[in-house]
Coordinates of C-alpha atoms and ligand atoms in Angstrom, one line a residue:
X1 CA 7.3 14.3 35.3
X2 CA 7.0 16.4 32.1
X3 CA 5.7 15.1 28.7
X4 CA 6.7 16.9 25.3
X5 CA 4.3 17.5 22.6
X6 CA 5.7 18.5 19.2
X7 CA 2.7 19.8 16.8
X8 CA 3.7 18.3 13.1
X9 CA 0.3 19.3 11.1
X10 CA -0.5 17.6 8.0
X11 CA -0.3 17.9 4.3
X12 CA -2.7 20.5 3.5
X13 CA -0.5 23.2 5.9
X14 CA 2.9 22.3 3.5
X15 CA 2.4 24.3 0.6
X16 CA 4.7 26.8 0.6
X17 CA 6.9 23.8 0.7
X18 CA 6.7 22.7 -2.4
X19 CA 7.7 20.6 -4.7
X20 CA 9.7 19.2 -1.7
X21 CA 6.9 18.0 0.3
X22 CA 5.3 16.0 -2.7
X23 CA 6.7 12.8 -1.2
X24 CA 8.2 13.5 2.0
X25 CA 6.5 15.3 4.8
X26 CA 7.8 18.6 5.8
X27 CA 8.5 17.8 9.5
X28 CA 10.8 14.8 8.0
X29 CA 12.9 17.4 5.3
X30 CA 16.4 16.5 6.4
X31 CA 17.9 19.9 8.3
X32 CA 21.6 19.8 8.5
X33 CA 21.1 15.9 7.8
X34 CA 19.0 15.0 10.3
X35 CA 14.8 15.3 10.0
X36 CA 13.3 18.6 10.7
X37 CA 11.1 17.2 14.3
X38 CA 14.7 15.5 14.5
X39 CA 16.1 18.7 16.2
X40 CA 13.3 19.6 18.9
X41 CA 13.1 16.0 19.9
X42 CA 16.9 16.1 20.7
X43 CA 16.6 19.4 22.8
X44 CA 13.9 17.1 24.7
X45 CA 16.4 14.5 25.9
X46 CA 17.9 17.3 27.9
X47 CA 14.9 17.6 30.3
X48 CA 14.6 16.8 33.4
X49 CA 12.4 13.6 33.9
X50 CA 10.9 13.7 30.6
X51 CA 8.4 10.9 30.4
X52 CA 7.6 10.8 26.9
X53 CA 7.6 12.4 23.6
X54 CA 4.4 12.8 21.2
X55 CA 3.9 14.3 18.0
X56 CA 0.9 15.6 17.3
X57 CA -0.4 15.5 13.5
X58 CA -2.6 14.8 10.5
X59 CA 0.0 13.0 8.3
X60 CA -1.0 9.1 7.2
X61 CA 1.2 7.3 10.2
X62 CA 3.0 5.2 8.3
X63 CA 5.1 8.2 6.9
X64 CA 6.6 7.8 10.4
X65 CA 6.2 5.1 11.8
X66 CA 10.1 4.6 10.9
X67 CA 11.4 7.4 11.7
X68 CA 9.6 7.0 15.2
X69 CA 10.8 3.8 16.5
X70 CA 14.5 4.5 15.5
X71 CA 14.0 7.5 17.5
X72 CA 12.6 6.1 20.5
X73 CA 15.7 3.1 20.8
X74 CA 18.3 5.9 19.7
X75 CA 16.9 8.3 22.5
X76 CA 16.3 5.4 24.9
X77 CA 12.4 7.5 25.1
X78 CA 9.3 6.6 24.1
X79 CA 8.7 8.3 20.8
X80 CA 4.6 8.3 19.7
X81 CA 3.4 9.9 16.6
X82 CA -0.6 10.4 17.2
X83 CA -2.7 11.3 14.2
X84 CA -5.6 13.3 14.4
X85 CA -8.6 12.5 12.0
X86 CA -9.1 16.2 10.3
X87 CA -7.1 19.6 11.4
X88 CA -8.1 20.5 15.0
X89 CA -5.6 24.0 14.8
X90 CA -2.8 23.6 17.3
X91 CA -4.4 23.8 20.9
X92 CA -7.2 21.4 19.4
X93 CA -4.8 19.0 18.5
X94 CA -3.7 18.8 22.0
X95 CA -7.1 18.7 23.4
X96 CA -8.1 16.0 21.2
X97 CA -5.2 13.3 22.6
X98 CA -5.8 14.6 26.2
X99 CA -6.1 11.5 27.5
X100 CA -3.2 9.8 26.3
X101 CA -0.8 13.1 26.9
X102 CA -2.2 12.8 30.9
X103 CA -1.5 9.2 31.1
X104 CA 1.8 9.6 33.0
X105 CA 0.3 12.7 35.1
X106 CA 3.3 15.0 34.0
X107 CA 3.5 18.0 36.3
X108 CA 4.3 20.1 32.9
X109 CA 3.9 19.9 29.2
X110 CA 6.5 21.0 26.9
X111 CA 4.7 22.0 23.2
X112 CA 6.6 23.0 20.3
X113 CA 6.0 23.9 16.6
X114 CA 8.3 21.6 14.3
X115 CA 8.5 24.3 12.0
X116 CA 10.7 26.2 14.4
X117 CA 14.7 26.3 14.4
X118 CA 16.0 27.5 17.6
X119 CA 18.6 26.2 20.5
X120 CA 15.2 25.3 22.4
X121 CA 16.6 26.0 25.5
X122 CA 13.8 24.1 27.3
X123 CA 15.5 23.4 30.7
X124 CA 16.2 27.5 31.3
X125 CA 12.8 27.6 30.1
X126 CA 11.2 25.2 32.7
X127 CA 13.2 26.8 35.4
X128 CA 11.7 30.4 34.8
X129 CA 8.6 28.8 34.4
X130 CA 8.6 27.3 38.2
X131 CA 9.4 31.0 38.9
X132 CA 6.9 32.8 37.9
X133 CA 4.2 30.6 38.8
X134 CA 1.7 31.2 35.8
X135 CA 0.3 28.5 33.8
X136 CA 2.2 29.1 31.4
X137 CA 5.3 30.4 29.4
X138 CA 6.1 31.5 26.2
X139 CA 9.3 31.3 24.2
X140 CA 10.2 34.8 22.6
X141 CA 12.6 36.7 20.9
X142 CA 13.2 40.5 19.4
X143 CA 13.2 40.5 15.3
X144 CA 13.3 43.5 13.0
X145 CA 10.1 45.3 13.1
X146 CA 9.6 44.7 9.3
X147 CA 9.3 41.3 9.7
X148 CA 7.3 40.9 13.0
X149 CA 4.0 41.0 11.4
X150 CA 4.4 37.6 10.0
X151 CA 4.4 36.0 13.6
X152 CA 2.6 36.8 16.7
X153 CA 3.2 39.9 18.2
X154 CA 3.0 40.4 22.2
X155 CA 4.3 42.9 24.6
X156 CA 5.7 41.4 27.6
X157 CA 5.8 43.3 31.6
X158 CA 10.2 44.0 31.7
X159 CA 9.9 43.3 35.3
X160 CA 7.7 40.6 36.2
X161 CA 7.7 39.1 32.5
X162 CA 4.2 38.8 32.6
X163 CA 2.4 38.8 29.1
X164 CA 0.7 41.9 28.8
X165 CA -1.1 42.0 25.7
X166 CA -0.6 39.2 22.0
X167 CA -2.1 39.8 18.3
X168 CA -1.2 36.7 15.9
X169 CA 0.2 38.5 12.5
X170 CA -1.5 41.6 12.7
X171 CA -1.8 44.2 10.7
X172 CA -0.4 47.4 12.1
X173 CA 2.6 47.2 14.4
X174 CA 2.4 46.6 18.1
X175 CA 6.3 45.0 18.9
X176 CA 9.0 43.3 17.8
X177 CA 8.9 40.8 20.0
X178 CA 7.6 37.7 18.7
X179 CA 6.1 34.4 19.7
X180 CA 8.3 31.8 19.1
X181 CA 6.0 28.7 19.0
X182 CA 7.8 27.1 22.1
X183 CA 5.7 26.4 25.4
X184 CA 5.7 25.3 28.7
X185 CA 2.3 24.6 30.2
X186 CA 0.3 22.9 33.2
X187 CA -2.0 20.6 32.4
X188 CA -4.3 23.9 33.6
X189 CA -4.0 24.0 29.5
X190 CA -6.9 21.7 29.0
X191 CA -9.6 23.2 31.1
X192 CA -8.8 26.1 29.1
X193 CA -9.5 24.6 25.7
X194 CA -12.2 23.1 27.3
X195 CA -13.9 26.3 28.3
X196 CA -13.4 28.0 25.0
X197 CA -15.4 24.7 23.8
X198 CA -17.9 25.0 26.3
X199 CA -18.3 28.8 25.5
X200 CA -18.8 28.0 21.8
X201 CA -21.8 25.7 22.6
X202 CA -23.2 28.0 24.2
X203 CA -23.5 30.5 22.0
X204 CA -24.4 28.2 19.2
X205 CA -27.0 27.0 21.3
X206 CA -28.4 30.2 21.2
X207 CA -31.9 30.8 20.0
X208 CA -31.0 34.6 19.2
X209 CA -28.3 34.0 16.8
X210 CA -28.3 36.1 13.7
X211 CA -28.2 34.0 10.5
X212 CA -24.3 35.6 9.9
X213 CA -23.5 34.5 14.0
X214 CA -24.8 30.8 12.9
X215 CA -22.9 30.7 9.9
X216 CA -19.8 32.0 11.3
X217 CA -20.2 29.7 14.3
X218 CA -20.8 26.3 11.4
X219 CA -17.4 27.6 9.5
X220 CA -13.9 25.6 10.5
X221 CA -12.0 28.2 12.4
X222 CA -15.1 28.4 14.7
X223 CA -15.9 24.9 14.6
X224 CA -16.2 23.8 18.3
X225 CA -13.4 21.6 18.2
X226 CA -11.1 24.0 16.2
X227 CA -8.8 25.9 18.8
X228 CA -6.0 27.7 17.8
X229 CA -3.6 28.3 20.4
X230 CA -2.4 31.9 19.4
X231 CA -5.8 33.3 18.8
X232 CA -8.4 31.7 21.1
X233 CA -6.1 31.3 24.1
X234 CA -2.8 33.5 24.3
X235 CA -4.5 36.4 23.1
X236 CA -7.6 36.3 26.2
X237 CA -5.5 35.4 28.5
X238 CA -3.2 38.0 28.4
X239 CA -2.8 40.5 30.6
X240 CA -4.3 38.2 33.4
X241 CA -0.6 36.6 35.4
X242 CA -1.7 33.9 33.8
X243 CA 1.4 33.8 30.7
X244 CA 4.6 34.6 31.4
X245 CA 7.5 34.9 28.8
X246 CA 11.1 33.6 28.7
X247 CA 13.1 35.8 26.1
X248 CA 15.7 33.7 24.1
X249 CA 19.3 35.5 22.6
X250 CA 20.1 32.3 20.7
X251 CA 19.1 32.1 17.2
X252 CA 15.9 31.1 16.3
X253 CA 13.8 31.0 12.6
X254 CA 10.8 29.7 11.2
X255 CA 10.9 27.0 8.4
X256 CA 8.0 27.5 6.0
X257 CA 9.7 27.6 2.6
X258 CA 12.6 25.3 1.7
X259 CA 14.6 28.4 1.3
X260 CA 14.3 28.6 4.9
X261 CA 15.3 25.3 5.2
X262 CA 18.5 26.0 3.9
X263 CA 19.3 28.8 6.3
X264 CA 18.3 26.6 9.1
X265 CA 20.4 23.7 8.0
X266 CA 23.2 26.1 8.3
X267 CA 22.5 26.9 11.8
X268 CA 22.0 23.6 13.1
X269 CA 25.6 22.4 11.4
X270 CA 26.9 25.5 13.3
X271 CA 25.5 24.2 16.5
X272 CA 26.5 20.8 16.0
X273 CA 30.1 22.2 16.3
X274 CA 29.7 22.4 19.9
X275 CA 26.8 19.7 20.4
X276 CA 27.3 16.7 18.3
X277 CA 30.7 17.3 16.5
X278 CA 31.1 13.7 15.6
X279 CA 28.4 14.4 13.1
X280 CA 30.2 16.9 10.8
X281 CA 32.8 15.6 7.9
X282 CA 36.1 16.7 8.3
X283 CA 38.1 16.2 4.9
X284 CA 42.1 16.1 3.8
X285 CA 41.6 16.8 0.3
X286 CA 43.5 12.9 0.0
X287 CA 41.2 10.2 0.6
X288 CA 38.4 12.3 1.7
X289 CA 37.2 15.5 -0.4
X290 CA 38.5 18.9 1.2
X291 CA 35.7 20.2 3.5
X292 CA 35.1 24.0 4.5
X293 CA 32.7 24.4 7.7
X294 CA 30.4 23.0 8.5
X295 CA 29.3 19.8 6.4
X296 CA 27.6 16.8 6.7
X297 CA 28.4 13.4 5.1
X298 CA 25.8 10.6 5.2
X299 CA 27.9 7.8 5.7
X300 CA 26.8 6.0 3.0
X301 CA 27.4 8.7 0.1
X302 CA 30.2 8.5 -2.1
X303 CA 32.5 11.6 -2.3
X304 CA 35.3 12.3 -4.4
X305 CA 38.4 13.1 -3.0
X306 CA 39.0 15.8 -5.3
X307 CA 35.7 17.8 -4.3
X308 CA 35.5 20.4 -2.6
X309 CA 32.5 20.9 -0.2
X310 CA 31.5 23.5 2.0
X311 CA 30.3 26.2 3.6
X312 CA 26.7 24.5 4.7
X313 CA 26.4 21.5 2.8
X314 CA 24.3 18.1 3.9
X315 CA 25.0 15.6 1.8
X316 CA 22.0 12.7 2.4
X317 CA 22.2 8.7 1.9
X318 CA 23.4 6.9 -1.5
X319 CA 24.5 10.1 -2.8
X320 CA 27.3 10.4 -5.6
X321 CA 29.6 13.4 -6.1
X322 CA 32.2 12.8 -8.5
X323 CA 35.8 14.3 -9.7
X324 CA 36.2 17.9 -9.2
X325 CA 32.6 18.8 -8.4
X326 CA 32.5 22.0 -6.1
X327 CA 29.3 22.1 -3.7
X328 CA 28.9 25.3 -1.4
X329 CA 25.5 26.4 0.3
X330 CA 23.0 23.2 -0.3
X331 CA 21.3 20.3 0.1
X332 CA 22.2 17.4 -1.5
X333 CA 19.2 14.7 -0.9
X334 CA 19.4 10.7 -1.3
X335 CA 20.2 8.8 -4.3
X336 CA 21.2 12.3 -6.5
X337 CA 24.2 12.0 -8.5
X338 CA 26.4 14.8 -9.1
X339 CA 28.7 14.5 -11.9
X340 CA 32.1 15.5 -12.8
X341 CA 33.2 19.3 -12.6
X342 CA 29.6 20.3 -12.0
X343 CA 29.0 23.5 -9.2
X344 CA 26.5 24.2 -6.7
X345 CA 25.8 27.1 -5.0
X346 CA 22.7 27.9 -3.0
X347 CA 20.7 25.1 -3.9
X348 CA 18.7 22.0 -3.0
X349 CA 18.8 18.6 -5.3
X350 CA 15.7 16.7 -4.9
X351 CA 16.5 13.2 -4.3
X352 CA 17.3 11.0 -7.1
X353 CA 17.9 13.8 -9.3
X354 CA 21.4 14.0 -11.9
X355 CA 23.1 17.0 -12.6
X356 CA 25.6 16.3 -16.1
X357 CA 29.1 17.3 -16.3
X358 CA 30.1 20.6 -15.8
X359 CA 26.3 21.8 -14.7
X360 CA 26.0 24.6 -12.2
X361 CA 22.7 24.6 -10.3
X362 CA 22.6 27.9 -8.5
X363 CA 20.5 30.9 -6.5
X364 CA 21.6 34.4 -5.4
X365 CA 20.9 32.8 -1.6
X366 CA 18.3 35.9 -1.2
X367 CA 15.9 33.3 1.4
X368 CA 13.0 35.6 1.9
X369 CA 12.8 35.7 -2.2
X370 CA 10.5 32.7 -3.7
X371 CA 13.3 32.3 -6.7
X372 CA 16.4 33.5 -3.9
X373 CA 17.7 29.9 -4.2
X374 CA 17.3 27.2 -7.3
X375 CA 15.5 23.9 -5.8
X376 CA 15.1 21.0 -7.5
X377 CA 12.3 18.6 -7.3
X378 CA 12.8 14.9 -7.5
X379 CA 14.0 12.6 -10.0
X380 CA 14.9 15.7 -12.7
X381 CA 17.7 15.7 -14.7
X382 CA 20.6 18.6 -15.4
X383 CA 21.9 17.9 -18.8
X384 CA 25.8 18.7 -19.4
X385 CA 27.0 22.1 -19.2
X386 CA 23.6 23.4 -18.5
X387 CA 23.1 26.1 -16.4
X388 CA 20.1 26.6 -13.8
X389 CA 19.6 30.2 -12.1
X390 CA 17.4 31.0 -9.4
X391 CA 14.7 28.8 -10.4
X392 CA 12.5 25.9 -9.0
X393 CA 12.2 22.8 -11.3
X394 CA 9.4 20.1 -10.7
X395 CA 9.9 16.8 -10.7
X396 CA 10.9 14.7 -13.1
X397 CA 11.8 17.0 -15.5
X398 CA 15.0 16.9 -17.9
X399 CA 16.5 19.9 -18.2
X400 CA 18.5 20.7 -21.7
X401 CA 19.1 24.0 -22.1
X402 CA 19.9 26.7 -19.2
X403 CA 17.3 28.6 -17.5
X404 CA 17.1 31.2 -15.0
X405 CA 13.9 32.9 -12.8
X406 CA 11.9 30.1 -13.8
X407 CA 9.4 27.8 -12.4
X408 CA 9.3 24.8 -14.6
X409 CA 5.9 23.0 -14.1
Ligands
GDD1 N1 -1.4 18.5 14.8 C1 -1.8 19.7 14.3 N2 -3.1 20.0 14.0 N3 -0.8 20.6 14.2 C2 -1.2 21.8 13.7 C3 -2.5 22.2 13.4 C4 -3.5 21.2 13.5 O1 -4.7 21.3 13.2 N4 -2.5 23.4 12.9 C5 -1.2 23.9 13.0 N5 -0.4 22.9 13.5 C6 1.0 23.0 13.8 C7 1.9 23.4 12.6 O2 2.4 22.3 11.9 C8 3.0 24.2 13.3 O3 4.0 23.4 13.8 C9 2.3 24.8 14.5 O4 1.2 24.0 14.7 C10 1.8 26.2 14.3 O5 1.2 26.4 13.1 P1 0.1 27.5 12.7 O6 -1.0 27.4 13.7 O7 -0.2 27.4 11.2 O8 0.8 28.9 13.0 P2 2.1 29.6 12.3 O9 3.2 28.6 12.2 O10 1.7 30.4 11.2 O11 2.4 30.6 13.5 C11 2.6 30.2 14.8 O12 4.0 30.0 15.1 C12 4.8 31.1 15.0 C13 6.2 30.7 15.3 O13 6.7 29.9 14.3 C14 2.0 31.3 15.7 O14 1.9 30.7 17.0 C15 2.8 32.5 15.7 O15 2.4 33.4 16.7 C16 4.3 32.2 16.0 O16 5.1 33.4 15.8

């Protein structure tokens, strides 16, 4: 049997995604109209005798408790969301609900960051996993050299695949080959972070600790139950034919900024195209609003026939888009109400939020730029004809005159 674990973290790691994780946690931002952890728990229904599904946070559980038993009937899997009492880093986390994770006695553990957008081509990864025979594998793929430093970095044997060497975001260059955040392990995984624990008592049991050691040892990263899975276990165990890494050619990104989660809602609408084409709106410009690919239409939204929508929009629930509005390159989230005439273009509307007639709500769709796209938060208001550049707009404010490279607080 094989379990997945999907790591979801908690509030305090969703910064960068504000204002739009004020009310809605980040792993539930709807990507290409479907939640964020909606993605990597669909790839999971493609492996073979999957047991069960967990995700693995510090979110208050009621936030989705919702979202987890629709998932569980839709998937016909059992769907838990465990919450951890305070931050344990992402092998800690795992440690912590050890018990419960081993219940079924899966063979193999699937783990995966929910901040990740990729094919998650878990079965191929299982496969080469049972091949080479190591505890376990890594997910990787190639990115520009500029950008590598902001993941972990690891150099891999060509041959044998073997993981040779891993630094997490370091400072000078070692490769462009990057860690993913997508794993298959044993349950060997646990005595590992138990050992690491065990270590850590040890030395803090120490009589000759230096002051400096002591208080290094009391701070949370080296708290004993604090494990980070990059740092305190992929990086020691390299090098010993322990790791092993599958390299993907698919696409893959990491969602930390909502920017990002625009690009990736553009990917997963390309790959519903081939997955789940039933999902994507497909318009005739009569009853329906002309549609240029790939969109999604929650079914409840109402949509002129006279709009025009498309490339990479996701339209969410209750939405209104009225007469002539033209929407290219954005998220549109529930209850908003885009009025007559009004454009936009690189963009997310916060939920609830109005945009007037003949508004245009816009970016330059730069997505490694903080202003790159325009994002507003919920429940603001674009008066008539006003014009928003490039800017990020807190919630519930009314906007009256235009405004571009601004954060309005
Ligand atoms: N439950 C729980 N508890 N989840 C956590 C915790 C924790 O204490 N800490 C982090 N996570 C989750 C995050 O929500 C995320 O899904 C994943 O674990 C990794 O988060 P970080 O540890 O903050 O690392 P990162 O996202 O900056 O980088 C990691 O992922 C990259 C790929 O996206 C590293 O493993 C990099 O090497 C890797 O390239």
């Amino acid at each position: 049997k094989v379990v997945a674990v999907i790591m979801v973290g908690g509030p305090t790691k969703g910064t960068r995604f504000r204002p739009l994780s004020f009310n809605t946690p980040k792993p539930l931002f709807p990507l290409a109209g479907q939640p964020m952890v909606h993605h990597p728990i669909s790839a999971c229904k493609s492996i073979p005798n999957l047991a069960r599904i967990f995700l693995i946070g510090f979110h208050e559980e009621r936030e989705f408790a919702l979202y987890v038993s629709s998932i569980s009937s839709e998937l016909n899997i059992p769907v838990r969301y465990l919450k951890e009492d305070k931050p344990h880093g992402s092998a800690g986390g795992l440690y912590y609900f050890r018990d419960i994770i081993m219940e079924d006695n899966p063979s193999h553990i699937v783990l995966l960051n929910c901040d990740v957008c990729c094919s998650f081509p878990l079965t191929e990864m299982l496969d080469a996993h049972r091949r080479y025979g190591g505890m376990g594998t890594l997910l990787v793929i190639k990115v520009s050299a500029e950008s590598a430093s902001e993941f972990g970095e690891l150099v891999a044997d060509p041959v044998t695949k073997e993981l040779l060497h891993y630094t997490e975001k370091p400072e000078t260059f070692v490769s462009d080959l990057i860690n993913c955040g997508v794993y298959i392990f044993t349950p060997e995984i646990f005595h590992v972070i138990q050992d690491i624990r065990t270590h850590r008592e040890d030395k803090a049991n120490l009589h000759t600790l230096s002051s400096f050691e002591a208080l290094r040892l009391t701070t949370k990263t080296h708290a004993k139950d604090f494990v980070r899975l990059d740092q305190d276990i992929l990086s020691p165990l390299a090098g010993k034919k322990q790791l092993y890494t599958y390299e993907t050619m698919d696409f893959w990104e990491q969602i930390k900024t909502p920017a990002m989660s625009l690009k990736c809602s553009a990917l997963y609408l390309a790959q519903f195209r081939h997955k789940s084409p039933g999902l994507l709106a497909y318009g005739d410009g009569t009853k329906n609003p002309t549609v240029v690919d790939d969109v999604y239409i929650h079914p409840s939204a109402k949509v002129h026939p006279t709009a025009k929508i498309g490339p990479n929009v996701s339209i969410s629930a209750n939405v209104r888009v009225a007469a002539g509005v033209r929407l290219m390159d954005c998220i549109i989230l529930d209850d908003a109400e885009i009025q007559e005439n009004a454009f936009v273009k690189y963009a997310i509307v916060g939920w609830k939020s109005s945009l007037g007639k003949w508004a245009r709500v816009q970016g330059e769709g730069d997505y490694k730029t903080k202003l790159g796209i325009t994002i507003l938060g919920e429940a603001v208001t674009v008066e008539d004809e006003v014009v928003v550049v490039n800017s990020i707009v807190l919630p519930n404010k009314v906007l009256n005159i235009s405004v571009q490279e601004e954060i309005i607080l």
